[in-house]
PDB file of C-alpha atoms in Angstrom:
ATOM      1  CA  MET W1453     -28.747 203.377 153.741  1.00  0.00           C
ATOM      2  CA  ARG W1454     -25.327 201.788 153.022  1.00  0.00           C
ATOM      3  CA  ASN W1455     -24.401 204.686 150.730  1.00  0.00           C
ATOM      4  CA  GLN W1456     -27.094 203.646 148.262  1.00  0.00           C
ATOM      5  CA  PHE W1457     -28.114 207.166 147.229  1.00  0.00           C
ATOM      6  CA  PRO W1458     -26.970 210.802 147.354  1.00  0.00           C
ATOM      7  CA  PHE W1459     -28.934 213.047 149.715  1.00  0.00           C
ATOM      8  CA  PHE W1460     -29.652 216.756 150.031  1.00  0.00           C
ATOM      9  CA  GLY W1461     -29.510 216.311 153.796  1.00  0.00           C
ATOM     10  CA  ILE W1462     -33.111 217.433 154.450  1.00  0.00           C
ATOM     11  CA  ASP W1463     -34.642 215.666 157.434  1.00  0.00           C
ATOM     12  CA  ALA W1464     -38.124 214.140 157.241  1.00  0.00           C
ATOM     13  CA  PRO W1465     -39.979 216.763 159.373  1.00  0.00           C
ATOM     14  CA  THR W1466     -38.519 219.597 157.275  1.00  0.00           C
ATOM     15  CA  ARG W1467     -39.335 217.798 154.031  1.00  0.00           C
ATOM     16  CA  ARG W1468     -42.934 217.196 155.080  1.00  0.00           C
ATOM     17  CA  ARG W1469     -43.334 220.794 156.235  1.00  0.00           C
ATOM     18  CA  LEU W1470     -42.048 222.075 152.884  1.00  0.00           C
ATOM     19  CA  ILE W1471     -44.468 219.808 150.998  1.00  0.00           C
ATOM     20  CA  ARG W1472     -47.373 221.039 153.146  1.00  0.00           C
ATOM     21  CA  GLU W1473     -46.428 224.668 152.481  1.00  0.00           C
ATOM     22  CA  VAL W1474     -46.239 224.103 148.721  1.00  0.00           C
ATOM     23  CA  GLN W1475     -49.552 222.243 148.690  1.00  0.00           C
ATOM     24  CA  GLN W1476     -51.275 224.974 150.692  1.00  0.00           C
ATOM     25  CA  LYS W1477     -50.311 227.392 147.926  1.00  0.00           C
ATOM     26  CA  LEU W1478     -50.642 225.167 144.857  1.00  0.00           C
ATOM     27  CA  GLY W1479     -52.692 222.124 145.881  1.00  0.00           C
ATOM     28  CA  LEU W1480     -51.908 218.574 144.778  1.00  0.00           C
ATOM     29  CA  PRO W1481     -50.127 218.057 141.458  1.00  0.00           C
ATOM     30  CA  LEU W1482     -52.557 217.648 138.565  1.00  0.00           C
ATOM     31  CA  SER W1483     -51.183 214.134 138.122  1.00  0.00           C
ATOM     32  CA  VAL W1484     -49.646 212.534 141.180  1.00  0.00           C
ATOM     33  CA  LEU W1485     -48.072 209.879 138.935  1.00  0.00           C
ATOM     34  CA  ASP W1486     -46.410 212.494 136.711  1.00  0.00           C
ATOM     35  CA  HIS W1487     -45.170 214.163 139.893  1.00  0.00           C
ATOM     36  CA  ALA W1488     -43.794 210.822 141.111  1.00  0.00           C
ATOM     37  CA  ASN W1489     -42.015 210.277 137.784  1.00  0.00           C
ATOM     38  CA  LEU W1490     -40.333 213.668 138.026  1.00  0.00           C
ATOM     39  CA  CYS W1491     -39.258 212.967 141.589  1.00  0.00           C
ATOM     40  CA  TRP W1492     -37.973 209.510 140.699  1.00  0.00           C
ATOM     41  CA  ALA W1493     -35.920 210.983 137.862  1.00  0.00           C
ATOM     42  CA  ASP W1494     -34.063 213.202 140.316  1.00  0.00           C
ATOM     43  CA  THR W1495     -30.824 212.022 141.890  1.00  0.00           C
ATOM     44  CA  GLU W1496     -31.250 212.924 145.555  1.00  0.00           C
ATOM     45  CA  ARG W1497     -33.179 210.440 147.672  1.00  0.00           C
ATOM     46  CA  GLU W1498     -35.373 213.048 149.320  1.00  0.00           C
ATOM     47  CA  MET W1499     -37.089 213.500 145.949  1.00  0.00           C
ATOM     48  CA  GLN W1500     -38.364 209.916 145.993  1.00  0.00           C
ATOM     49  CA  TYR W1501     -39.459 210.438 149.608  1.00  0.00           C
ATOM     50  CA  ALA W1502     -41.307 213.577 148.509  1.00  0.00           C
ATOM     51  CA  ALA W1503     -43.141 211.575 145.826  1.00  0.00           C
ATOM     52  CA  CYS W1504     -44.198 209.016 148.438  1.00  0.00           C
ATOM     53  CA  ASP W1505     -45.269 211.810 150.832  1.00  0.00           C
ATOM     54  CA  VAL W1506     -47.645 213.051 148.146  1.00  0.00           C
ATOM     55  CA  LEU W1507     -48.860 209.621 146.991  1.00  0.00           C
ATOM     56  CA  ILE W1508     -49.847 208.449 150.487  1.00  0.00           C
ATOM     57  CA  GLN W1509     -52.177 211.385 151.061  1.00  0.00           C
ATOM     58  CA  PRO W1510     -55.796 210.179 151.027  1.00  0.00           C
ATOM     59  CA  LYS W1511     -56.777 212.772 148.431  1.00  0.00           C
ATOM     60  CA  ALA W1512     -53.958 211.630 146.143  1.00  0.00           C
ATOM     61  CA  LEU W1513     -54.680 207.934 146.698  1.00  0.00           C
ATOM     62  CA  ARG W1514     -58.295 208.494 145.629  1.00  0.00           C
ATOM     63  CA  THR W1515     -57.064 209.673 142.212  1.00  0.00           C
ATOM     64  CA  LEU W1516     -55.337 206.335 141.578  1.00  0.00           C
ATOM     65  CA  THR W1517     -57.050 203.292 140.081  1.00  0.00           C
ATOM     66  CA  PRO W1518     -56.074 199.665 139.440  1.00  0.00           C
ATOM     67  CA  ASP W1519     -55.014 200.778 135.952  1.00  0.00           C
ATOM     68  CA  ASP W1520     -52.165 202.670 137.633  1.00  0.00           C
ATOM     69  CA  ILE W1521     -50.711 199.564 139.309  1.00  0.00           C
ATOM     70  CA  PRO W1522     -48.193 198.743 136.522  1.00  0.00           C
ATOM     71  CA  HIS W1523     -46.877 202.289 136.779  1.00  0.00           C
ATOM     72  CA  LEU W1524     -46.565 202.024 140.576  1.00  0.00           C
ATOM     73  CA  GLN W1525     -44.797 198.684 140.162  1.00  0.00           C
ATOM     74  CA  GLN W1526     -42.290 200.423 137.887  1.00  0.00           C
ATOM     75  CA  LEU W1527     -41.516 202.806 140.738  1.00  0.00           C
ATOM     76  CA  VAL W1528     -40.895 199.760 142.950  1.00  0.00           C
ATOM     77  CA  THR W1529     -38.280 198.507 140.482  1.00  0.00           C
ATOM     78  CA  GLN W1530     -36.484 201.835 139.994  1.00  0.00           C
ATOM     79  CA  LYS W1531     -34.023 203.178 142.580  1.00  0.00           C
ATOM     80  CA  SER W1532     -35.208 200.300 144.732  1.00  0.00           C
ATOM     81  CA  TRP W1533     -34.540 200.073 148.426  1.00  0.00           C
ATOM     82  CA  TRP W1534     -36.660 199.114 151.423  1.00  0.00           C
ATOM     83  CA  ASP W1535     -37.439 202.717 152.395  1.00  0.00           C
ATOM     84  CA  THR W1536     -39.570 203.493 149.338  1.00  0.00           C
ATOM     85  CA  VAL W1537     -40.732 199.942 148.591  1.00  0.00           C
ATOM     86  CA  ASP W1538     -42.209 199.679 152.096  1.00  0.00           C
ATOM     87  CA  ILE W1539     -44.385 202.721 151.377  1.00  0.00           C
ATOM     88  CA  LEU W1540     -45.278 201.870 147.790  1.00  0.00           C
ATOM     89  CA  ALA W1541     -46.285 198.243 148.422  1.00  0.00           C
ATOM     90  CA  PRO W1542     -48.579 198.221 151.487  1.00  0.00           C
ATOM     91  CA  THR W1543     -49.800 201.818 151.565  1.00  0.00           C
ATOM     92  CA  ILE W1544     -50.087 202.862 147.928  1.00  0.00           C
ATOM     93  CA  ILE W1545     -50.430 199.693 145.818  1.00  0.00           C
ATOM     94  CA  GLY W1546     -52.187 197.856 148.645  1.00  0.00           C
ATOM     95  CA  GLY W1547     -54.435 200.859 149.249  1.00  0.00           C
ATOM     96  CA  VAL W1548     -55.466 201.120 145.603  1.00  0.00           C
ATOM     97  CA  LEU W1549     -56.171 197.377 145.322  1.00  0.00           C
ATOM     98  CA  ARG W1550     -57.940 196.829 148.634  1.00  0.00           C
ATOM     99  CA  PRO W1551     -61.495 197.288 147.254  1.00  0.00           C
ATOM    100  CA  PHE W1552     -60.728 194.732 144.516  1.00  0.00           C
ATOM    101  CA  PRO W1553     -59.885 191.336 146.104  1.00  0.00           C
ATOM    102  CA  GLU W1554     -59.613 189.583 142.736  1.00  0.00           C
ATOM    103  CA  LEU W1555     -56.993 192.144 141.665  1.00  0.00           C
ATOM    104  CA  VAL W1556     -55.108 191.720 144.943  1.00  0.00           C
ATOM    105  CA  HIS W1557     -54.753 188.052 143.988  1.00  0.00           C
ATOM    106  CA  LEU W1558     -53.768 188.826 140.415  1.00  0.00           C
ATOM    107  CA  HIS W1559     -51.095 191.388 141.262  1.00  0.00           C
ATOM    108  CA  ALA W1560     -49.713 189.531 144.280  1.00  0.00           C
ATOM    109  CA  ARG W1561     -49.218 186.422 142.160  1.00  0.00           C
ATOM    110  CA  GLN W1562     -47.641 188.393 139.310  1.00  0.00           C
ATOM    111  CA  MET W1563     -45.229 190.168 141.652  1.00  0.00           C
ATOM    112  CA  ILE W1564     -44.215 187.095 143.635  1.00  0.00           C
ATOM    113  CA  ALA W1565     -43.468 185.294 140.356  1.00  0.00           C
ATOM    114  CA  SER W1566     -41.103 188.078 139.280  1.00  0.00           C
ATOM    115  CA  GLU W1567     -37.350 187.605 139.565  1.00  0.00           C
ATOM    116  CA  ASN W1568     -37.112 191.141 141.007  1.00  0.00           C
ATOM    117  CA  ILE W1569     -36.672 190.867 144.787  1.00  0.00           C
ATOM    118  CA  TRP W1570     -38.415 194.196 145.381  1.00  0.00           C
ATOM    119  CA  LEU W1571     -41.536 193.014 143.555  1.00  0.00           C
ATOM    120  CA  GLN W1572     -41.348 189.783 145.565  1.00  0.00           C
ATOM    121  CA  ARG W1573     -41.136 191.850 148.762  1.00  0.00           C
ATOM    122  CA  SER W1574     -44.061 193.962 147.523  1.00  0.00           C
ATOM    123  CA  ALA W1575     -46.221 190.881 146.926  1.00  0.00           C
ATOM    124  CA  ILE W1576     -45.630 189.743 150.497  1.00  0.00           C
ATOM    125  CA  LEU W1577     -46.219 193.201 152.008  1.00  0.00           C
ATOM    126  CA  LEU W1578     -49.192 194.048 149.790  1.00  0.00           C
ATOM    127  CA  GLN W1579     -51.804 193.221 152.475  1.00  0.00           C
ATOM    128  CA  LEU W1580     -49.768 194.476 155.449  1.00  0.00           C
ATOM    129  CA  LYS W1581     -52.370 197.095 156.379  1.00  0.00           C
ATOM    130  CA  TYR W1582     -55.425 194.936 155.738  1.00  0.00           C
ATOM    131  CA  ARG W1583     -55.372 193.473 159.258  1.00  0.00           C
ATOM    132  CA  ASP W1584     -58.420 191.177 159.670  1.00  0.00           C
ATOM    133  CA  ALA W1585     -59.273 191.595 155.962  1.00  0.00           C
ATOM    134  CA  THR W1586     -55.994 189.894 155.016  1.00  0.00           C
ATOM    135  CA  ASP W1587     -56.376 186.918 152.730  1.00  0.00           C
ATOM    136  CA  PHE W1588     -54.127 184.666 154.779  1.00  0.00           C
ATOM    137  CA  ASP W1589     -54.144 181.885 152.187  1.00  0.00           C
ATOM    138  CA  LEU W1590     -52.819 184.312 149.566  1.00  0.00           C
ATOM    139  CA  LEU W1591     -50.216 185.687 151.965  1.00  0.00           C
ATOM    140  CA  THR W1592     -48.912 182.242 152.864  1.00  0.00           C
ATOM    141  CA  GLU W1593     -48.969 181.165 149.216  1.00  0.00           C
ATOM    142  CA  CYS W1594     -46.661 184.091 148.401  1.00  0.00           C
ATOM    143  CA  ILE W1595     -44.415 183.396 151.384  1.00  0.00           C
ATOM    144  CA  LEU W1596     -44.058 179.709 150.533  1.00  0.00           C
ATOM    145  CA  MET W1597     -43.345 180.464 146.891  1.00  0.00           C
ATOM    146  CA  ARG W1598     -40.230 182.365 148.004  1.00  0.00           C
ATOM    147  CA  ALA W1599     -39.448 180.384 151.163  1.00  0.00           C
ATOM    148  CA  SER W1600     -36.170 179.174 149.652  1.00  0.00           C
ATOM    149  CA  SER W1601     -35.003 182.711 148.861  1.00  0.00           C
ATOM    150  CA  THR W1602     -31.721 183.729 150.432  1.00  0.00           C
ATOM    151  CA  GLU W1603     -32.567 187.426 150.029  1.00  0.00           C
ATOM    152  CA  PHE W1604     -32.664 189.194 153.390  1.00  0.00           C
ATOM    153  CA  PHE W1605     -35.364 191.627 152.270  1.00  0.00           C
ATOM    154  CA  VAL W1606     -37.674 188.838 151.114  1.00  0.00           C
ATOM    155  CA  ARG W1607     -37.187 186.776 154.271  1.00  0.00           C
ATOM    156  CA  LYS W1608     -37.675 189.822 156.487  1.00  0.00           C
ATOM    157  CA  ALA W1609     -40.850 190.816 154.623  1.00  0.00           C
ATOM    158  CA  ALA W1610     -42.314 187.352 155.168  1.00  0.00           C
ATOM    159  CA  GLY W1611     -41.696 187.581 158.900  1.00  0.00           C
ATOM    160  CA  TRP W1612     -43.011 191.132 159.097  1.00  0.00           C
ATOM    161  CA  ALA W1613     -46.231 190.264 157.244  1.00  0.00           C
ATOM    162  CA  LEU W1614     -46.832 187.244 159.466  1.00  0.00           C
ATOM    163  CA  ARG W1615     -46.089 189.250 162.619  1.00  0.00           C
ATOM    164  CA  SER W1616     -48.564 191.917 161.535  1.00  0.00           C
ATOM    165  CA  TYR W1617     -51.278 189.324 160.936  1.00  0.00           C
ATOM    166  CA  ALA W1618     -50.472 187.697 164.283  1.00  0.00           C
ATOM    167  CA  TYR W1619     -51.971 190.754 165.997  1.00  0.00           C
ATOM    168  CA  VAL W1620     -55.296 189.596 164.520  1.00  0.00           C
ATOM    169  CA  ARG W1621     -54.914 185.792 164.422  1.00  0.00           C
ATOM    170  CA  PRO W1622     -51.867 184.580 166.372  1.00  0.00           C
ATOM    171  CA  ASP W1623     -53.198 181.027 166.273  1.00  0.00           C
ATOM    172  CA  ARG W1624     -53.109 180.904 162.472  1.00  0.00           C
ATOM    173  CA  VAL W1625     -49.604 182.354 162.330  1.00  0.00           C
ATOM    174  CA  ARG W1626     -48.317 179.910 164.955  1.00  0.00           C
ATOM    175  CA  ALA W1627     -49.901 176.959 163.114  1.00  0.00           C
ATOM    176  CA  PHE W1628     -48.465 178.101 159.770  1.00  0.00           C
ATOM    177  CA  VAL W1629     -44.964 178.462 161.212  1.00  0.00           C
ATOM    178  CA  ASP W1630     -45.211 175.092 162.950  1.00  0.00           C
ATOM    179  CA  ASP W1631     -46.383 173.398 159.744  1.00  0.00           C
ATOM    180  CA  HIS W1632     -43.639 174.973 157.594  1.00  0.00           C
ATOM    181  CA  ARG W1633     -40.741 175.316 160.026  1.00  0.00           C
ATOM    182  CA  GLN W1634     -38.443 173.293 157.740  1.00  0.00           C
ATOM    183  CA  GLU W1635     -39.141 175.559 154.757  1.00  0.00           C
ATOM    184  CA  LEU W1636     -39.033 178.990 156.387  1.00  0.00           C
ATOM    185  CA  SER W1637     -35.807 180.802 157.213  1.00  0.00           C
ATOM    186  CA  GLY W1638     -34.803 181.418 160.806  1.00  0.00           C
ATOM    187  CA  LEU W1639     -35.187 185.164 160.197  1.00  0.00           C
ATOM    188  CA  THR W1640     -38.756 184.722 158.947  1.00  0.00           C
ATOM    189  CA  ILE W1641     -39.672 182.533 161.906  1.00  0.00           C
ATOM    190  CA  ARG W1642     -38.138 184.899 164.481  1.00  0.00           C
ATOM    191  CA  GLU W1643     -39.903 187.908 162.984  1.00  0.00           C
ATOM    192  CA  ALA W1644     -43.224 186.064 162.645  1.00  0.00           C
ATOM    193  CA  LEU W1645     -43.313 184.911 166.254  1.00  0.00           C
ATOM    194  CA  LYS W1646     -41.964 188.054 167.940  1.00  0.00           C
ATOM    195  CA  ASN W1647     -45.335 188.917 169.467  1.00  0.00           C
ATOM    196  CA  VAL W1648     -46.842 185.447 169.633  1.00  0.00           C
ATOM    197  CA  SER W1649     -46.739 183.975 173.128  1.00  0.00           C
TER     198      SER W1649
END
């Protein structure tokens, strides 16, 4: 974590067990977004993890709508680091938007155009869990828009997203990398082709 945040020192299994115990007694928060705001306002990092633990639950995700995306994007830009962004972007924001392809396009393009590197990373990772439903043209559009970025987290996200799609269509990933080898960073290329023979 590079000393980014203070911690209580609660490990993940203990944190998840405590959340389960509380939810068995009290159920989900009335508003999972209000709960997330309270957790994000707290200093210790486990509180943001706790918010994500609640938000990723299927029952909680079903309470969210595309109207909540700006709020979720605010969480991406506050206390930002890969550990929460990599849950918020593909699982929560991507999960909410998946039934709405036109909104996937809209939000991916808005986020990739942002000067915030965590929103850029989110745009690239947005479809990470879509597998064969990934809009590869949109993914590569986002990657190419930030191909000149020197940000590690943006370059790594591009490689990760391509590697994930390569499990479905390795031929398309290989062709994309071959066509854009001069534009993509070495890190992106290495990550993209890790599992492509």
